[in-house]
XYZ file of C-alpha atoms in Angstrom:
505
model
C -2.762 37.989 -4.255
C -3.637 34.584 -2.890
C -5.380 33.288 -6.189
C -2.680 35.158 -8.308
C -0.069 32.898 -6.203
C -2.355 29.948 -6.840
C -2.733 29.887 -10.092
C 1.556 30.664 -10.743
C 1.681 27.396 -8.234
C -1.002 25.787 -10.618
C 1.102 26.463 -13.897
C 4.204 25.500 -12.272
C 2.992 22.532 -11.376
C 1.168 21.936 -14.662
C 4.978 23.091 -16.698
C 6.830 20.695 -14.468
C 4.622 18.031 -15.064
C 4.722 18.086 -18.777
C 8.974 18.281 -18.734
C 8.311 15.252 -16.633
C 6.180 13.116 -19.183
C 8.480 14.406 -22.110
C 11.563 12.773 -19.984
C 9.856 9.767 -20.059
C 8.700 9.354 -23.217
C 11.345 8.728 -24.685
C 11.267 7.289 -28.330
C 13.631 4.783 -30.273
C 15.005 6.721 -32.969
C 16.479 3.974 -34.605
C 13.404 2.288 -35.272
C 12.610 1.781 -38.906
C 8.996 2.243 -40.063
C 8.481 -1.193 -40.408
C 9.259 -1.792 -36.731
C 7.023 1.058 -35.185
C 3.961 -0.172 -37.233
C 4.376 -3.960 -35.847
C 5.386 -2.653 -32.766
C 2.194 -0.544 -32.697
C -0.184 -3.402 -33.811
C 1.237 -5.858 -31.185
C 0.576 -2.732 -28.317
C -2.733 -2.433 -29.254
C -3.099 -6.161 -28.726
C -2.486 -6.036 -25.148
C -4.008 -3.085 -22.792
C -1.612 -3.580 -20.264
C 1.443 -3.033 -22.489
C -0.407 -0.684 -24.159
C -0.443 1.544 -20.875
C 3.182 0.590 -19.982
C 4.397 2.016 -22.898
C 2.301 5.390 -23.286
C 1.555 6.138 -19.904
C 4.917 5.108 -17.897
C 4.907 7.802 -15.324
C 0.981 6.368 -14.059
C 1.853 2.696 -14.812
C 5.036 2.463 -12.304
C 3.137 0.123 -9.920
C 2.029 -3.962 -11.412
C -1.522 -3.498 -11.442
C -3.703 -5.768 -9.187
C -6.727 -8.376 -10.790
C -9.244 -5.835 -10.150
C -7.237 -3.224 -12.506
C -7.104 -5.534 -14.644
C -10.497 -7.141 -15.217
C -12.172 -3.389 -15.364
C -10.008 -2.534 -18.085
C -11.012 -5.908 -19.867
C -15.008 -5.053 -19.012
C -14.655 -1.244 -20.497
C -12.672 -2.760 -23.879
C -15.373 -5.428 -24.170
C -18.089 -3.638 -24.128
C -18.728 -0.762 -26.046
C -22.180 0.067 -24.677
C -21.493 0.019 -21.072
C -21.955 1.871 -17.601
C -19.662 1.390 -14.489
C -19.240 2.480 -11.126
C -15.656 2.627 -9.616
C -15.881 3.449 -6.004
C -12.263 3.081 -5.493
C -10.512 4.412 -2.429
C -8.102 6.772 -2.870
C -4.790 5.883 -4.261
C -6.218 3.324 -6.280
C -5.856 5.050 -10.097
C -9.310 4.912 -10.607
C -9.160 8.290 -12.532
C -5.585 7.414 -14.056
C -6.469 3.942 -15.066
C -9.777 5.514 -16.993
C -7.720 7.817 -18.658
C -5.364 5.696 -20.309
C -8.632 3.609 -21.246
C -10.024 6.411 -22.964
C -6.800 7.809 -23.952
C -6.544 4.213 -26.115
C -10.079 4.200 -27.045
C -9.789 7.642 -29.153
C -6.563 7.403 -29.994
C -7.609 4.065 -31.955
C -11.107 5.538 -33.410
C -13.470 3.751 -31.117
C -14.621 6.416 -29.736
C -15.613 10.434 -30.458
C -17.148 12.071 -28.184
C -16.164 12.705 -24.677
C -17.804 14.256 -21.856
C -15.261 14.709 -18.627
C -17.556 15.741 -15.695
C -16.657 17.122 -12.217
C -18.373 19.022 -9.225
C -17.721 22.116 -10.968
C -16.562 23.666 -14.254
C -13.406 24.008 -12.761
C -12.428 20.791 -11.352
C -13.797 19.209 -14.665
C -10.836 21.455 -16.193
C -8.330 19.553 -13.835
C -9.636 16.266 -14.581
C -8.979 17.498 -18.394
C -5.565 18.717 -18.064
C -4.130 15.380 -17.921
C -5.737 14.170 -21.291
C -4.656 17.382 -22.978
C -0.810 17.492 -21.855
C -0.420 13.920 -23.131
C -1.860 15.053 -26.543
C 0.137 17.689 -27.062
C 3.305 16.742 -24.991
C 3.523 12.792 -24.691
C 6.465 11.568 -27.274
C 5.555 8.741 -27.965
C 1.958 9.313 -28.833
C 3.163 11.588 -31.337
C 5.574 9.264 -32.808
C 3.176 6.248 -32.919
C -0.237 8.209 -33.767
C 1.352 11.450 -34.981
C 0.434 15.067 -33.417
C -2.654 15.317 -31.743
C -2.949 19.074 -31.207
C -4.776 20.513 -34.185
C -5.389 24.127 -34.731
C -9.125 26.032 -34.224
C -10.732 25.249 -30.870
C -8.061 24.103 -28.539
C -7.834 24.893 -25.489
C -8.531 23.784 -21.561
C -11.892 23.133 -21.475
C -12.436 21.489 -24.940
C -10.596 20.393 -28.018
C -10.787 17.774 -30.553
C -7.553 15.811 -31.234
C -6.599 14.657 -34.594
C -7.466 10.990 -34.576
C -10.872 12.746 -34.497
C -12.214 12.338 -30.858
C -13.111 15.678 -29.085
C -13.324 16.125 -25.545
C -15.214 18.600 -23.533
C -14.956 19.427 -19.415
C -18.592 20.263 -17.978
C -19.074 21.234 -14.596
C -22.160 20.125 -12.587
C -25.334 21.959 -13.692
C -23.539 23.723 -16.957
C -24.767 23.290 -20.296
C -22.892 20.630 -21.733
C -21.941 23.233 -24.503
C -19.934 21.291 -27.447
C -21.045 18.448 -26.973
C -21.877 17.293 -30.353
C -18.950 16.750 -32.710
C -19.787 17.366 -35.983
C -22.454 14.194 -36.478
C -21.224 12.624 -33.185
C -23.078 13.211 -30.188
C -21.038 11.511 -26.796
C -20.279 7.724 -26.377
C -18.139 9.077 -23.464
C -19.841 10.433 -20.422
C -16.829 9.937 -17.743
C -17.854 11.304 -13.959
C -15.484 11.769 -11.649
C -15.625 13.437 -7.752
C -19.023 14.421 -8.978
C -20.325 14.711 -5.179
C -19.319 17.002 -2.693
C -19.214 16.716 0.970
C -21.429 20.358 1.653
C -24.014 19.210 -1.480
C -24.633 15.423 0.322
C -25.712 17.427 3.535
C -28.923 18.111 1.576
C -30.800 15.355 -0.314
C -33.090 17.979 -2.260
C -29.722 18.738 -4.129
C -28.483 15.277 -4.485
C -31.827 14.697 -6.436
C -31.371 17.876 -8.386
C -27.655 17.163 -9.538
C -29.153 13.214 -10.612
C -31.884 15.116 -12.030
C -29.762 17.128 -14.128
C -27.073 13.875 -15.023
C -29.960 11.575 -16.661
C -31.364 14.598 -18.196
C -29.072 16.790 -19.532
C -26.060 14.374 -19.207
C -27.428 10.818 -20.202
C -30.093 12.147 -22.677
C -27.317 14.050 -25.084
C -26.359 10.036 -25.819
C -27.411 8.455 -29.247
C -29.498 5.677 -28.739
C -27.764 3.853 -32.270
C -24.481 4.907 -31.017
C -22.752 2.454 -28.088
C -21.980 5.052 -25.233
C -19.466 4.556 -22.602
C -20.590 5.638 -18.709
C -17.773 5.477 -15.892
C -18.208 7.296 -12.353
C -15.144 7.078 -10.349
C -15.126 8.575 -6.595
C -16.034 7.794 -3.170
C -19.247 6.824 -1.164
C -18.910 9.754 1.111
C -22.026 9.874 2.584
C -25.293 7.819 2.831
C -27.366 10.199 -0.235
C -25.261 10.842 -2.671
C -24.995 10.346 -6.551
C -22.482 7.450 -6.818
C -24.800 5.493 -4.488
C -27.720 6.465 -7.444
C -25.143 5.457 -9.989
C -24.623 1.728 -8.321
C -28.037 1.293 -8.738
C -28.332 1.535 -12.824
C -24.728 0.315 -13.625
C -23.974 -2.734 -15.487
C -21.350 -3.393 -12.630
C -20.304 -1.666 -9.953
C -17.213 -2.384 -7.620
C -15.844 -1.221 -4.331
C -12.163 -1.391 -3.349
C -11.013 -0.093 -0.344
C -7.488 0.619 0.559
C -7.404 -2.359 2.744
C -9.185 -5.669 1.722
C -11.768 -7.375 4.536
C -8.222 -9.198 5.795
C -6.818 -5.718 6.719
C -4.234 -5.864 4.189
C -3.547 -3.480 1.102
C -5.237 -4.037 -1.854
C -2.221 -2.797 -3.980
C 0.816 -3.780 -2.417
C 2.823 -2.891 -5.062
C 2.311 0.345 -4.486
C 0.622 0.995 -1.028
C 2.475 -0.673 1.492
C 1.288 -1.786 4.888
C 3.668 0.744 6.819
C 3.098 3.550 4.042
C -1.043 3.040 4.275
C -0.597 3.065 8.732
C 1.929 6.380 8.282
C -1.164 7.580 5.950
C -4.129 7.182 8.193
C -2.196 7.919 11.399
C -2.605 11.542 10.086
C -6.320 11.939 10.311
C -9.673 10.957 12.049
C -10.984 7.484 12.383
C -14.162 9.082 10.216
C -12.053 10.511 7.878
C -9.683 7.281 7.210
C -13.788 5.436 7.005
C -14.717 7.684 4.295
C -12.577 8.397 1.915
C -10.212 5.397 1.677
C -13.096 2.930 3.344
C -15.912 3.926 0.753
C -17.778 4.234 4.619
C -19.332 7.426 5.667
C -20.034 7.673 9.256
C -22.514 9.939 10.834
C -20.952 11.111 14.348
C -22.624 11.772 17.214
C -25.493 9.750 16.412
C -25.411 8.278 19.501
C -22.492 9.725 21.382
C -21.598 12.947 21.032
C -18.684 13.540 22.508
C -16.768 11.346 25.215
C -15.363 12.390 28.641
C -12.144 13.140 30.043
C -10.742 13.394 33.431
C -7.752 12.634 35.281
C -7.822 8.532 36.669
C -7.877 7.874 40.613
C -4.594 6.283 42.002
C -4.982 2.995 41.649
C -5.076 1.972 45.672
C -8.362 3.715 45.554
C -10.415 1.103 43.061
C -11.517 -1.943 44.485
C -10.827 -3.851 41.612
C -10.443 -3.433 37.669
C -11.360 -5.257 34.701
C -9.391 -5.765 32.166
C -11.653 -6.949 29.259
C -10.859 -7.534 25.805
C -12.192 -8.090 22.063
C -10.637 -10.389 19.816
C -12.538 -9.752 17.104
C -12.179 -13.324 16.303
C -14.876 -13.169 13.674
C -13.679 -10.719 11.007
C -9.860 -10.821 10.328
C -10.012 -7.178 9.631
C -11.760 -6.342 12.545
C -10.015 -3.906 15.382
C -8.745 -6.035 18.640
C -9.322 -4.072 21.737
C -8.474 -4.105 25.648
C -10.053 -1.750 28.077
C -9.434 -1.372 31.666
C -11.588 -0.274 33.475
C -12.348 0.632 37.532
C -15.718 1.702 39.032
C -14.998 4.884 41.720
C -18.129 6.349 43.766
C -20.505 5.743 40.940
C -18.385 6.857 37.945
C -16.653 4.172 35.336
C -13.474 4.462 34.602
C -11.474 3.559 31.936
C -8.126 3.561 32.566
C -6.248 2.436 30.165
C -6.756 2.219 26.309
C -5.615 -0.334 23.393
C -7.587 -0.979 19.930
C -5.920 -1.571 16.483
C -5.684 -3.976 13.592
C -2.755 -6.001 15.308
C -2.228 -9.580 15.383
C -3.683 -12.028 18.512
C -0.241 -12.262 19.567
C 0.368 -8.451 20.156
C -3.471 -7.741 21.865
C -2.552 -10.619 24.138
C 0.872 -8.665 24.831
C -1.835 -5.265 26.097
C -3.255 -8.152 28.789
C 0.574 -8.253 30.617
C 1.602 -4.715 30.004
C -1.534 -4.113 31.892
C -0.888 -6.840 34.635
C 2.774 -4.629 34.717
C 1.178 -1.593 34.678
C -1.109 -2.167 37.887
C 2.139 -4.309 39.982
C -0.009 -6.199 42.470
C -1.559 -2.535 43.553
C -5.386 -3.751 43.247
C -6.633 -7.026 42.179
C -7.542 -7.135 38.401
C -9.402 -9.524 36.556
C -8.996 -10.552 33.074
C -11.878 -11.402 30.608
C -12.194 -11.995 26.996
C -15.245 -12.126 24.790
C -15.075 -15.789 24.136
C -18.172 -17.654 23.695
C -16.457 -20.689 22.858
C -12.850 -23.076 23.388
C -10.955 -21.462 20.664
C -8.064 -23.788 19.798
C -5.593 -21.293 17.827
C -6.850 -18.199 20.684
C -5.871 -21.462 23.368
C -2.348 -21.804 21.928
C -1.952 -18.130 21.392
C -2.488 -18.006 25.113
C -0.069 -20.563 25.285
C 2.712 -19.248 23.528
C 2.252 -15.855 25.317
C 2.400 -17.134 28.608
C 6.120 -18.759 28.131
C 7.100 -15.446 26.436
C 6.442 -13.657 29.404
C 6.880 -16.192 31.827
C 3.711 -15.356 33.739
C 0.011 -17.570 33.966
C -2.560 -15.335 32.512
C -5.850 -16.980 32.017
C -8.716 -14.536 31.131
C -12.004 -15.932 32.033
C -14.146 -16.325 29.024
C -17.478 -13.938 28.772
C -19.732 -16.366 28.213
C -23.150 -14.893 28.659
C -26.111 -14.808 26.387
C -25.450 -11.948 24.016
C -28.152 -9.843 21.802
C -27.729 -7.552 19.379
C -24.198 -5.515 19.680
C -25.416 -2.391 18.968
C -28.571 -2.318 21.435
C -26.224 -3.782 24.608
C -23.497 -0.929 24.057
C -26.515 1.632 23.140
C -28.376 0.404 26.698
C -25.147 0.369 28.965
C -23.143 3.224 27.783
C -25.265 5.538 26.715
C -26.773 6.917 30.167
C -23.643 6.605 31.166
C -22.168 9.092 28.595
C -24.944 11.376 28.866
C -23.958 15.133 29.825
C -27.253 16.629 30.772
C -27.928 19.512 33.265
C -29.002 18.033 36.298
C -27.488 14.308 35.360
C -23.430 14.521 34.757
C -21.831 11.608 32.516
C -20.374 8.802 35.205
C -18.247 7.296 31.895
C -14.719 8.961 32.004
C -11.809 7.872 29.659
C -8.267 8.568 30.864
C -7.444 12.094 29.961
C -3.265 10.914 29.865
C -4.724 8.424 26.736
C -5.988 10.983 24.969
C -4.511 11.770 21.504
C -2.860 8.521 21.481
C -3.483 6.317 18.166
C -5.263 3.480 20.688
C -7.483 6.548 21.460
C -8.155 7.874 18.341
C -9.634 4.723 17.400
C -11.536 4.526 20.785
C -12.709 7.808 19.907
C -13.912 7.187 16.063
C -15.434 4.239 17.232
C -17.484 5.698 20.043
C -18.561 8.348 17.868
C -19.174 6.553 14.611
C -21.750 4.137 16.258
C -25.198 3.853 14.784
C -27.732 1.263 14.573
C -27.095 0.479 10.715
C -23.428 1.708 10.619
C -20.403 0.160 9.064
C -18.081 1.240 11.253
C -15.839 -0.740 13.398
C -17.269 -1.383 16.933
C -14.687 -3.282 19.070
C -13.587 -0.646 21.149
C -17.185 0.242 22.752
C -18.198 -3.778 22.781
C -15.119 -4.043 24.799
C -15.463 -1.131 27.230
C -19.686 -2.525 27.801
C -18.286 -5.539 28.623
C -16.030 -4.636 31.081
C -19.157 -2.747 32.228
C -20.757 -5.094 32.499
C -18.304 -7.245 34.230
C -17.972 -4.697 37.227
C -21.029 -4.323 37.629
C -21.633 -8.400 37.856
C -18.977 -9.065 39.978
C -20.411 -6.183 42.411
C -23.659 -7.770 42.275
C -22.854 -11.229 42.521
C -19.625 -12.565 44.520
C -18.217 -14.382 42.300
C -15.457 -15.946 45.306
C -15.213 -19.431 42.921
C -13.554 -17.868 39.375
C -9.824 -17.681 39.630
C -9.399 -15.293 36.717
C -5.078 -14.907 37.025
C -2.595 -16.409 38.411
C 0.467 -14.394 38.493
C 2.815 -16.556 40.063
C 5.992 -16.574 38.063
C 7.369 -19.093 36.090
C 10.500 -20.696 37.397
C 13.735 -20.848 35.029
C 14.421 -24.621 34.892
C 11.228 -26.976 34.461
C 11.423 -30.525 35.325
């Protein structure tokens, strides 16, 4: 019953989409001949018009440069092999289908191969191609019908400008693949890995095995052939990472740019991408819009939760913060944190892409947030005088009307990863005669501050990619307490809290 209700959900979808692209295809019927064969020539001119016209329910958003220039590469270059690691939400598959779509519609090309994971996702990546044939108005008006009669239907067919196109799961016999004298100049590969097959790098080799073999080797070596694998990098073995390696070019765009911002804002806006990712682990935003597989629990497992102390019973907390002043894309972060008995706690819990202005905002809801109840000292990682940080500071200060000057970190640092590995760690550790004495606030947990706490913690590896400002921040406010317990300290004035008065003289 559940596949039967699938596959009536499948061919709904499938009907409603092809009303859809028959709605907007709409065709001039006034046009004389004359008119439709300059206005053809003068299409085929320009790729992006050419998509704009055909294709108007994919091209609704201006493309961005990088659209752009891999559509110029692909119509350059008729012997040519790209990799499109594109996050998700980027058209990668869409944008190569209107390529292709142009490329056999205008004879420079006959012989497709669309390959997926399986036979039957290969059939969905099809489906598209094959509905615009037969249903798009405006291809049939400009190259006349497509859908000829013999061998048509959803796995293969040959359209009649003369191209064919065949769907071929991973490890099938690319059956059809010749047509007539033609064998492929189209090898297109998309979602070709899986998450379960990259667990194993015996099959990873197998599957690359079986591309270059009985893939690659059905080319003509007299006949230009075009190679494009679009997907993810969504793990560390896997075949798109293979694929990188022999391409002509290669190019990875991730749903945010180094700067944190979209890459398409045209289409993905800042508070639609945030609405997007708020939905789902800090590994799975890294993955599949981040082209950045993590492997969790490398190094921590799991973290700790408990309920906090009342405050009257720390000595003192730290309030310690990243700025991530290097990267602009980098996570801020702000940790408090108390030592009770011999147990760390952290309290209380901020880390996000945010401006300087709102992480210094975290430092004086925290300063409200304790009210004079224990003494709290503020540092920042801040090896050097940082003018813009220093007017930041500034700024923030009048806002609130309240002196907050954190003291800078300024110790000798090593390596990140080997002083949050060496603190933390044995901290974290749940083993059966040693508890963990690192607890995070169990009334933070599940909040989005917290989330990316978590992913963080979890994502950290000695060669990993992932975002580490949330545990650099919570060692050094490890590190602090434990300093400052060690060594007196009675000279640094880290806050003053007096308040501001209203009229200044």
């Amino acid at each position: 019953m559940s596949t039967k209700a699938e596959e009536l959900k499948a061919l709904k979808y499938w009907d409603d989409f092809a009303k859809s692209l028959e709605k907007a295809t709409t065709v001039d019927l006034g046009e004389t001949e004359l008119q439709r064969m300059a206005r053809v020539v003068r299409l085929e001119g320009n790729d992006e018009e050419w998509f704009a016209y055909y294709f108007p329910n994919y091209y609704y958003a201006a493309p961005m440069p990088f659209h752009i220039k891999a559509t110029q590469r692909v119509m350059k270059n008729p012997e040519w092999y790209e990799v499109r690691a594109w996050s998700r939400e980027l058209a990668k598959s869409a944008r190569t289908m209107m390529e292709v779509t142009k490329l056999a519609l205008t004879k420079k090309k006959k012989s497709a191969l669309l390959i997926s994971n399986s036979e039957s996702a290969a059939i969905r990546l099809l489906k598209p191609y094959k509905i615009n044939f037969e249903r798009n108005r405006r291809i049939i008006n400009d190259f006349g019908k497509q859908q000829t009669y013999g061998e048509w239907n959803e796995g293969s067919f040959i359209i009649a400008a003369g191209c064919s196109f065949v769907a071929v799961g991973a490890g099938q016999t690319p059956r059809g693949a010749r047509n007539e004298e033609v064998r492929p100049d189209v090898i297109l590969m998309d979602d070709f890995d899986t998450d379960v097959e990259c667990r194993n790098p015996d099959i990873i080799t197998q599957k690359w095995e079986w591309f270059e073999q009985a893939v690659y080797a059905t080319r003509s070596i007299s006949n230009p052939m075009l190679i494009i694998f679009c997907g993810n990098i969504i793990a560390d073995v896997c075949c798109i990472k293979l694929a990188i390696k022999m391409a002509d070019y290669s190019e990875m765009i991730n749903i945010r740019d180094k700067d944190g911002k979209s890459t398409w804002p045209n289409k993905n806006t800042e508070e639609l991408i945030d609405r997007a990712l708020s939905k789902i682990s800090y590994a799975s935003q890294q993955k599949e819009y981040f082209n950045n597989p993590l492997t969790i629990g490398k190094v921590f497992k799991k973290l700790h939760y408990k309920k906090m102390r009342p405050l009257k019973e720390y000595k003192f907390l730290v309030a310690y913060t990243d700025p991530s002043y290097k990267k602009k894309g980098d996570y801020k972060a702000t940790m408090l944190i108390g030592k009770w008995k011999d147990e760390y706690h952290v309290i209380r819990v901020f880390c996000d892409q945010t401006t300087t202005a709102q992480m210094l905002d975290w430092n004086y809801e925290i300063l409200k947030y304790i009210n004079g109840v224990v003494p709290v000292y503020f540092y920042i990682e801040w090896p050097w005088i940082d003018e813009m940080l220093q007017l930041e500071l500034k700024a923030a200060n009048l806002r609130h009307g309240v002196t907050l000057n954190p003291k800078a970190d300024d110790r000798v640092k090593g390596f990140k990863y080997d002083r949050i590995e060496s603190t933390l760690e044995p901290l974290n550790r749940d083993e059966k005669d040693i508890p963990p004495r690192l607890f995070f606030n169990e009334d933070e947990k599940s909040t989005p501050y917290m989330d990316n706490t978590e992913g963080q913690f979890l994502a950290l590896s000695p060669n990993s990619r992932a975002h580490d400002d949330a545990p650099d921040a919570v060692e050094g406010g490890v590190y602090t307490i434990n300093h400052r317990i060690t060594n007196t300290l009675d000279s640094i004035i880290v806050i003053n809290t007096s308040k501001r008065g209203s009229k200044r003289y």
